[in-house]
Short mmCIF file of C-alpha atoms (C1' of nucleotides) in Angstrom, two decimals:
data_model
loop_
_atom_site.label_atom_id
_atom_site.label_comp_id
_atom_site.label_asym_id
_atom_site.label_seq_id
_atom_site.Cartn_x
_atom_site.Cartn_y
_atom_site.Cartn_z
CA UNK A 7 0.00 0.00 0.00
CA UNK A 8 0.95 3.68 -0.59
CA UNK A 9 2.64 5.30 2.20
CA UNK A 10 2.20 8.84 3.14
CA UNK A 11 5.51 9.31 4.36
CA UNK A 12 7.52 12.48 6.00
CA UNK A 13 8.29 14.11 2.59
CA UNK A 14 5.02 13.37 0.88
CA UNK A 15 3.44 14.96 3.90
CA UNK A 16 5.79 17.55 3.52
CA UNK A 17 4.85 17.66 -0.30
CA UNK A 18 1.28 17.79 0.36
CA UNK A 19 1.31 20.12 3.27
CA UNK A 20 3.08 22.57 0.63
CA UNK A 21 0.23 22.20 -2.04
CA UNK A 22 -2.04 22.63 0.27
CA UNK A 23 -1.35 25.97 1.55
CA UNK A 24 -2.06 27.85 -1.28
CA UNK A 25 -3.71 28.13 -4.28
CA UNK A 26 -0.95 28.19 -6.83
CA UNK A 27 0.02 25.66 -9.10
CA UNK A 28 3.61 24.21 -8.54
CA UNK A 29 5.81 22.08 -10.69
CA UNK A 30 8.82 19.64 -8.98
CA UNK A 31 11.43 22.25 -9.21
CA UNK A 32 8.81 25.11 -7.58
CA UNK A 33 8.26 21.71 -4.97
CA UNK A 34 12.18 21.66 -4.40
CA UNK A 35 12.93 24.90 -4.18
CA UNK A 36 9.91 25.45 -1.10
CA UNK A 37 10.95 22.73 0.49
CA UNK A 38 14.97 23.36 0.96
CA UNK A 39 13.70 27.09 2.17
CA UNK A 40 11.25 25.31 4.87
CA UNK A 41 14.74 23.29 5.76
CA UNK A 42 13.28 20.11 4.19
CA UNK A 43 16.07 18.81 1.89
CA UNK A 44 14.32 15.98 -0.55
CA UNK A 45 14.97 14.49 -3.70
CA UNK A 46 14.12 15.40 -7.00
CA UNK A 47 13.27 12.00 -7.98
CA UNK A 48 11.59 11.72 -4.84
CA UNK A 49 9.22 14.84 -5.31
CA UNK A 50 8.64 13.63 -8.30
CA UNK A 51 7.47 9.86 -7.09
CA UNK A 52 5.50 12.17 -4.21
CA UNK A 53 3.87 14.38 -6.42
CA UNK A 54 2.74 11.27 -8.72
CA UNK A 55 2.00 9.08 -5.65
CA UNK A 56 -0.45 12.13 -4.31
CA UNK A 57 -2.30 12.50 -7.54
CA UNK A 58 -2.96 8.52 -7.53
CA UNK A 59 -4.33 9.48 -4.26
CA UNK A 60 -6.91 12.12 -5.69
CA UNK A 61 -4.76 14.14 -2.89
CA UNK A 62 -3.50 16.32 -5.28
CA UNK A 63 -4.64 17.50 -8.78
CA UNK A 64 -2.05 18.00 -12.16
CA UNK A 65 -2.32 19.86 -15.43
CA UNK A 66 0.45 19.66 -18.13
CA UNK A 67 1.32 23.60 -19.26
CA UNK A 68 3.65 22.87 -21.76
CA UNK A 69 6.45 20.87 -21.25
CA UNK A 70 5.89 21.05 -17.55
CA UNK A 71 3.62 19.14 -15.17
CA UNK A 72 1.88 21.63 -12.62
CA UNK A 73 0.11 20.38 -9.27
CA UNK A 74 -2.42 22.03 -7.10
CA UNK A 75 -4.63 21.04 -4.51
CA UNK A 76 -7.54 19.22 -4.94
CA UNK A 77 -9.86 20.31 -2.82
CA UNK A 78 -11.05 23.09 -5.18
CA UNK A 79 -13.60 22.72 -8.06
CA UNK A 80 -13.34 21.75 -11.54
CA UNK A 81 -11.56 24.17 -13.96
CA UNK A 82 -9.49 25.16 -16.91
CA UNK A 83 -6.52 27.55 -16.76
CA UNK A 84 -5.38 30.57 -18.65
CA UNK A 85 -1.83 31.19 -19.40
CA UNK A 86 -0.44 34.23 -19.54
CA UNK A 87 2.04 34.31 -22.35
CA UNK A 88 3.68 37.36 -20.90
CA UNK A 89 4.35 36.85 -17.02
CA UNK A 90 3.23 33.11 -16.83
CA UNK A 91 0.76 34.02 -14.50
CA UNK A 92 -2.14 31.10 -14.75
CA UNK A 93 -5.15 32.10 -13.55
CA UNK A 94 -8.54 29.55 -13.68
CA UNK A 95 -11.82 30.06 -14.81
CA UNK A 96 -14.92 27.41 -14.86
CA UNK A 97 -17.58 27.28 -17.65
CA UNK A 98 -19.98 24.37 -17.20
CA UNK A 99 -21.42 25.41 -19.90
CA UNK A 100 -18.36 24.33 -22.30
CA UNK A 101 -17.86 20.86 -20.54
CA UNK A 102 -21.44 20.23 -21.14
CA UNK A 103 -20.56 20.98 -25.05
CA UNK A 104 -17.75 18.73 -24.61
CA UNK A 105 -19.28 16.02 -23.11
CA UNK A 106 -22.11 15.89 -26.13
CA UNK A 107 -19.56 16.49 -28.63
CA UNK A 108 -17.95 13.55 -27.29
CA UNK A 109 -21.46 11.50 -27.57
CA UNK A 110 -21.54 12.59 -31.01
CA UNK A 111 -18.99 10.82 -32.36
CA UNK A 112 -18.94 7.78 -30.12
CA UNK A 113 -16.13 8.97 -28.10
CA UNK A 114 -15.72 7.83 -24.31
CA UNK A 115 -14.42 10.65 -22.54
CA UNK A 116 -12.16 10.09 -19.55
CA UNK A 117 -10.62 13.72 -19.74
CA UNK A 118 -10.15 16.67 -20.94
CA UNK A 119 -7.58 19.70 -20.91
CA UNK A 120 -8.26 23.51 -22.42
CA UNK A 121 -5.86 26.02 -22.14
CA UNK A 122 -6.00 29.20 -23.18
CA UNK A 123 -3.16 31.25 -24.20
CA UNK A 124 -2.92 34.98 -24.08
CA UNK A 125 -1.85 38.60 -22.37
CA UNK A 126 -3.28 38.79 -18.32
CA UNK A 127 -5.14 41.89 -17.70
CA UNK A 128 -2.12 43.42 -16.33
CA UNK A 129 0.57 42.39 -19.01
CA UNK A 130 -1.93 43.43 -21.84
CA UNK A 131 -2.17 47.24 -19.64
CA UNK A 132 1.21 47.36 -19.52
CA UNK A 133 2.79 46.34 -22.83
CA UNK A 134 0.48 47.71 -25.11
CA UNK A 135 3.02 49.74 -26.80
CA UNK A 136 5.40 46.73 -27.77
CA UNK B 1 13.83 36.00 -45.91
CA UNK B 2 13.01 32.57 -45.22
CA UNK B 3 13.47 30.27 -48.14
CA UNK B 4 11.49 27.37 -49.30
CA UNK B 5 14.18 25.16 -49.74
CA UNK B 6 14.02 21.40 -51.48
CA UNK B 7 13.99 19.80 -47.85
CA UNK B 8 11.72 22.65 -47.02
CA UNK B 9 9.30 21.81 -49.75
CA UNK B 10 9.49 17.95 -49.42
CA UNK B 11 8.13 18.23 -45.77
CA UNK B 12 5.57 20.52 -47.01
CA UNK B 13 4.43 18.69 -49.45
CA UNK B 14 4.02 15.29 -47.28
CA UNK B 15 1.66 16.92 -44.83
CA UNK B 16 -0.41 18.69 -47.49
CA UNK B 17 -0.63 15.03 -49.13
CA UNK B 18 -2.89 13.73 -45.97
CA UNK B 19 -5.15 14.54 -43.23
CA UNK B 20 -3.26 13.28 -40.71
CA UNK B 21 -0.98 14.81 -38.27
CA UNK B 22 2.84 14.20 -37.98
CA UNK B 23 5.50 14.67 -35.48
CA UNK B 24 9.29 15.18 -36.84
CA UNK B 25 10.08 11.21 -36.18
CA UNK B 26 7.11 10.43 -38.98
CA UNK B 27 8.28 13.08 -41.11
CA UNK B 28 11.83 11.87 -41.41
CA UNK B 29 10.39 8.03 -41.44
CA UNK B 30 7.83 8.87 -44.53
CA UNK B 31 10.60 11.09 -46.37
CA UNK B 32 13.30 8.22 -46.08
CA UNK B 33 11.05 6.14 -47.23
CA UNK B 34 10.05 8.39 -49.80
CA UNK B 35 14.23 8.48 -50.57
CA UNK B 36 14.76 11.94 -49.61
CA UNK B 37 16.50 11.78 -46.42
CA UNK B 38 16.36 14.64 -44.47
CA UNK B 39 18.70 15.78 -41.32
CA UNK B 40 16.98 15.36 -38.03
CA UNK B 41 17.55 18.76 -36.81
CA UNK B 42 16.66 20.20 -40.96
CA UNK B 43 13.29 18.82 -40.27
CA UNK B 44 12.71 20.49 -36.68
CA UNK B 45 13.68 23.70 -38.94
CA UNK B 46 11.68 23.72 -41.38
CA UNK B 47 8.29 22.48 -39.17
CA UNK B 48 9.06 25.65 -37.56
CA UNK B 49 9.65 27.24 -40.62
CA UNK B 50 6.37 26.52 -42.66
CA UNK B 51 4.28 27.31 -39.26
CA UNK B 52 5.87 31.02 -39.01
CA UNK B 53 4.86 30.76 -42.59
CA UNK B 54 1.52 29.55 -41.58
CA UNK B 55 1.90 27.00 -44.24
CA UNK B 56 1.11 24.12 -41.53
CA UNK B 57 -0.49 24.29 -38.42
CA UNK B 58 0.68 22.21 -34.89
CA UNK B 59 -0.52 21.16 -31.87
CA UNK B 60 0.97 19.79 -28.63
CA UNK B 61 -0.27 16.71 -27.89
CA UNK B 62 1.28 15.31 -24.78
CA UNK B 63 5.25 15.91 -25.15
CA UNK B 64 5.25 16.09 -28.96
CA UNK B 65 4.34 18.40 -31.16
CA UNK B 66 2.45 17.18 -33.87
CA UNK B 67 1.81 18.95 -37.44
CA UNK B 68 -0.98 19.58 -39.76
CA UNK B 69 -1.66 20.91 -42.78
CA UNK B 70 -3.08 24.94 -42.18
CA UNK B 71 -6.24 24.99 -45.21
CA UNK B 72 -8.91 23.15 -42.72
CA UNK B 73 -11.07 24.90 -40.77
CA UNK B 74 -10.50 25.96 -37.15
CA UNK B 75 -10.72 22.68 -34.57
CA UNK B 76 -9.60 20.60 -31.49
CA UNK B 77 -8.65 17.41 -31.11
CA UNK B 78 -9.85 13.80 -29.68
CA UNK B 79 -7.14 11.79 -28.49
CA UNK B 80 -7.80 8.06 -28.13
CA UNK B 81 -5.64 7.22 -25.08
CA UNK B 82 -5.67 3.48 -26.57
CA UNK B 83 -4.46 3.22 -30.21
CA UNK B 84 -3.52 6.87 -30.37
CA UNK B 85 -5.31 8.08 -32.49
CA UNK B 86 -6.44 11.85 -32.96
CA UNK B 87 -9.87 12.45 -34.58
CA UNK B 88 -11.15 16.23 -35.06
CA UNK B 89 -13.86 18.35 -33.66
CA UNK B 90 -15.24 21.79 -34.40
CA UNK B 91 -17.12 23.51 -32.04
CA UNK B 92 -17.94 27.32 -32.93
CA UNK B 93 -20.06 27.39 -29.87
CA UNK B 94 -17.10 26.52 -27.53
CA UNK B 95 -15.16 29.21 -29.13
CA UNK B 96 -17.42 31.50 -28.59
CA UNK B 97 -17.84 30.93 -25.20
CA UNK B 98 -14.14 30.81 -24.56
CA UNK B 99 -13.86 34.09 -25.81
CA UNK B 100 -16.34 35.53 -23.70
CA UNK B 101 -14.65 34.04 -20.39
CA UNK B 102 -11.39 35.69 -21.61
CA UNK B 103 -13.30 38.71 -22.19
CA UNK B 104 -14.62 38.41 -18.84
CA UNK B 105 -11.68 38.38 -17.12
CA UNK B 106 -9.91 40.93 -19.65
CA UNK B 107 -7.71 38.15 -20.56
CA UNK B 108 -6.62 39.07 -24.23
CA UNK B 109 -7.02 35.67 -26.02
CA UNK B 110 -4.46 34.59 -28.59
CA UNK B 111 -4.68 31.30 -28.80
CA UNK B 112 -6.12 27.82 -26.80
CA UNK B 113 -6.00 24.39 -26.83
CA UNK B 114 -8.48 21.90 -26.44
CA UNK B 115 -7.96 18.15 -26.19
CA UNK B 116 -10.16 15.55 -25.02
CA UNK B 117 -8.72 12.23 -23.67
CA UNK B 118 -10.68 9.11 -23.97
CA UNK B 119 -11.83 6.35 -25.67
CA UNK B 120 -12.55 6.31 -29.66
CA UNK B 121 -15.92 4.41 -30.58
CA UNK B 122 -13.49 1.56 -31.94
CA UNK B 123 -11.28 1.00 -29.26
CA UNK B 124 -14.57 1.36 -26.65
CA UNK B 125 -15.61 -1.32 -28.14
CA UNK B 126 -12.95 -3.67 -28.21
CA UNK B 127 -11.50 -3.53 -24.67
CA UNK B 128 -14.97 -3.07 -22.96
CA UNK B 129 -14.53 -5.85 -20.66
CA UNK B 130 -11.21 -4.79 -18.87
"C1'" DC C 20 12.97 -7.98 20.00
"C1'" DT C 21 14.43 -9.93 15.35
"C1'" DT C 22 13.33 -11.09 10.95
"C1'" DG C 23 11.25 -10.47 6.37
"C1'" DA C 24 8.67 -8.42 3.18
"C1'" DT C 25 7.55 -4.36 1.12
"C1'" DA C 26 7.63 0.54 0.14
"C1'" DG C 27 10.27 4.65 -0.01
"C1'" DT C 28 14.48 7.42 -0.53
"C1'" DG C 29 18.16 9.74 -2.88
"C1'" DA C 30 22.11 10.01 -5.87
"C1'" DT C 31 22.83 9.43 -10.36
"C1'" DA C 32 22.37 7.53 -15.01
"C1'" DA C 33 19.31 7.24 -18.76
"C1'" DT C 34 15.61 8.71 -21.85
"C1'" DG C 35 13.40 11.27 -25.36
"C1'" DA C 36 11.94 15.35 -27.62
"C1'" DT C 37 13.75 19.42 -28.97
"C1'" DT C 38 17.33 23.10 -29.60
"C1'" DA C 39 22.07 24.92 -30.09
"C1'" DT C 40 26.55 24.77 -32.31
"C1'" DC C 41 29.43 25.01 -36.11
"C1'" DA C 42 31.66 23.98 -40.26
"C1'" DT C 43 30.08 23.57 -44.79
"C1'" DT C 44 27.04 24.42 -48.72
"C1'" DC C 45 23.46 26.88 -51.27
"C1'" DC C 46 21.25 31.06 -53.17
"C1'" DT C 47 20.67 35.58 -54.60
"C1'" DG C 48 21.52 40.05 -55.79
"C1'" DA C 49 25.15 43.43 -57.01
"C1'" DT D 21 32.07 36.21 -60.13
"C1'" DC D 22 31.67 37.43 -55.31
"C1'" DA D 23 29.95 38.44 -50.71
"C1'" DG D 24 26.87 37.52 -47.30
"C1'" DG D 25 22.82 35.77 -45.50
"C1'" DA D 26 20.19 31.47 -45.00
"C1'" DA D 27 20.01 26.54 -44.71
"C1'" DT D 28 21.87 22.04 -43.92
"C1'" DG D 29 23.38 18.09 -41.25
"C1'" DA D 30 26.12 15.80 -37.86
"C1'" DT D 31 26.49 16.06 -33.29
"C1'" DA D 32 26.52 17.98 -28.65
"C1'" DA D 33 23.67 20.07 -25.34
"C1'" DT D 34 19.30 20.91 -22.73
"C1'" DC D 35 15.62 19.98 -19.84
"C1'" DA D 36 11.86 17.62 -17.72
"C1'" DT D 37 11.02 13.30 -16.34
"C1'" DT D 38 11.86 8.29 -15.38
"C1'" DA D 39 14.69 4.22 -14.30
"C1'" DT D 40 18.25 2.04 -11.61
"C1'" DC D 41 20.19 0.55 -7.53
"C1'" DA D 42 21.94 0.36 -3.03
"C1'" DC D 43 20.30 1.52 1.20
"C1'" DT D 44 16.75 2.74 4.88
"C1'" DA D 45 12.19 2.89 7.16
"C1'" DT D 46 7.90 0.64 8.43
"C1'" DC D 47 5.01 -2.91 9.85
"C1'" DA D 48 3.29 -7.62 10.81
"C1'" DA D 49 4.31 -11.96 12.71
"C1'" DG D 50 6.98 -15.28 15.18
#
DNA sequence: CTTGATAGTGATAATGATTATCATTCCTGA
DNA sequence: TCAGGAATGATAATCATTATCACTATCAAG
């Protein structure tokens, strides 16, 4: 059985505490400056070991793999190709379309991701000019 | 200026020839076969090179970036977590909506991404009883 | 308490897609 | 014909992630 050991508590704990998204070098980094000292490879195992859990929640941006908590509700993320700010919106409304999209053409739908890439309301202000 | 070069115009010509969507290890496997054989890093090039162009499209699919050709209409993509295989979706009303939660947020939208995971109708079929 | 079985850890090597480097070659316009 | 920018291709480098492997921690049973 799955252990929820020191670090992956210490993982977890981390995640937990806010609402920002975090990928294993944002994990590493947090953790040496709490005085934790752990393992890449092990954040990594942690980080996979909590989603299997449902503990913890993952979207890939990119080439990276982001985790946040999981106790929040369902939603998408915009990017912000400027700052890399991600900020989250929800739209039942669009899963619905999804889901019967799906049902259209037979498909069984386990998942989904949409991203949406763009300027932050903040980056757009400020570089207008570019 | 960017030239369309032989190599260049082989590529191009190999995803205008289909429907179907290629990342740089088919491309160099169809041109060998095709007896042009292209440099590895030639064919990363010019991928990138015909998109700026917006000769082909792309899409990231996981960790590889996979290529289509650019005169179909606007879509998204299915992605049969099974036999890997990508079927296609349009979906103004989606658009639309994703617009208006950028909009919402005064998140200036340039681009998105939409991928469903899942089952296709064939593979649904087949391994039902896992 | 001691042993075993099993899971986890951490340092490091390996992987795999993509990008950078660099010497060489190709074009194009003067 | 010549110069210089652009492209090529072999190969090294990058970067996130995963595998390997020796070692440690945990827990159940004798």
């Amino acid at each position: 059985m799955l252990r929820l050991t020191t670090q992956r508590q210490a993982i977890l704990d981390l995640i937990n505490q806010s609402n920002r998204h975090w990928d294993a070098d944002d994990v590493a980094r947090a953790l040496l400056d709490t005085g934790h000292s752990i393992g890449i490879a092990t954040i990594y195992r942690g980080l996979a070991a909590l989603e299997a859990q449902g503990l913890i929640e993952s979207v890939q941006l990119g080439d990276k793999r982001h985790y946040e908590r999981a106790d929040k509700a369902h939603h998408d993320h915009m990017v912000c190709t400027r700052c890399g700010n991600i900020d989250e919106f929800a739209h039942p409304t669009i899963e619905a379309l999804q889901r019967a999209a799906a049902a259209e053409k037979h498909f069984r739908l386990t998942g989904h991701q949409l991203v949406m890439f763009g300027l932050c309301a903040r980056c757009d202000t400020q570089g207008g000019a570019t």
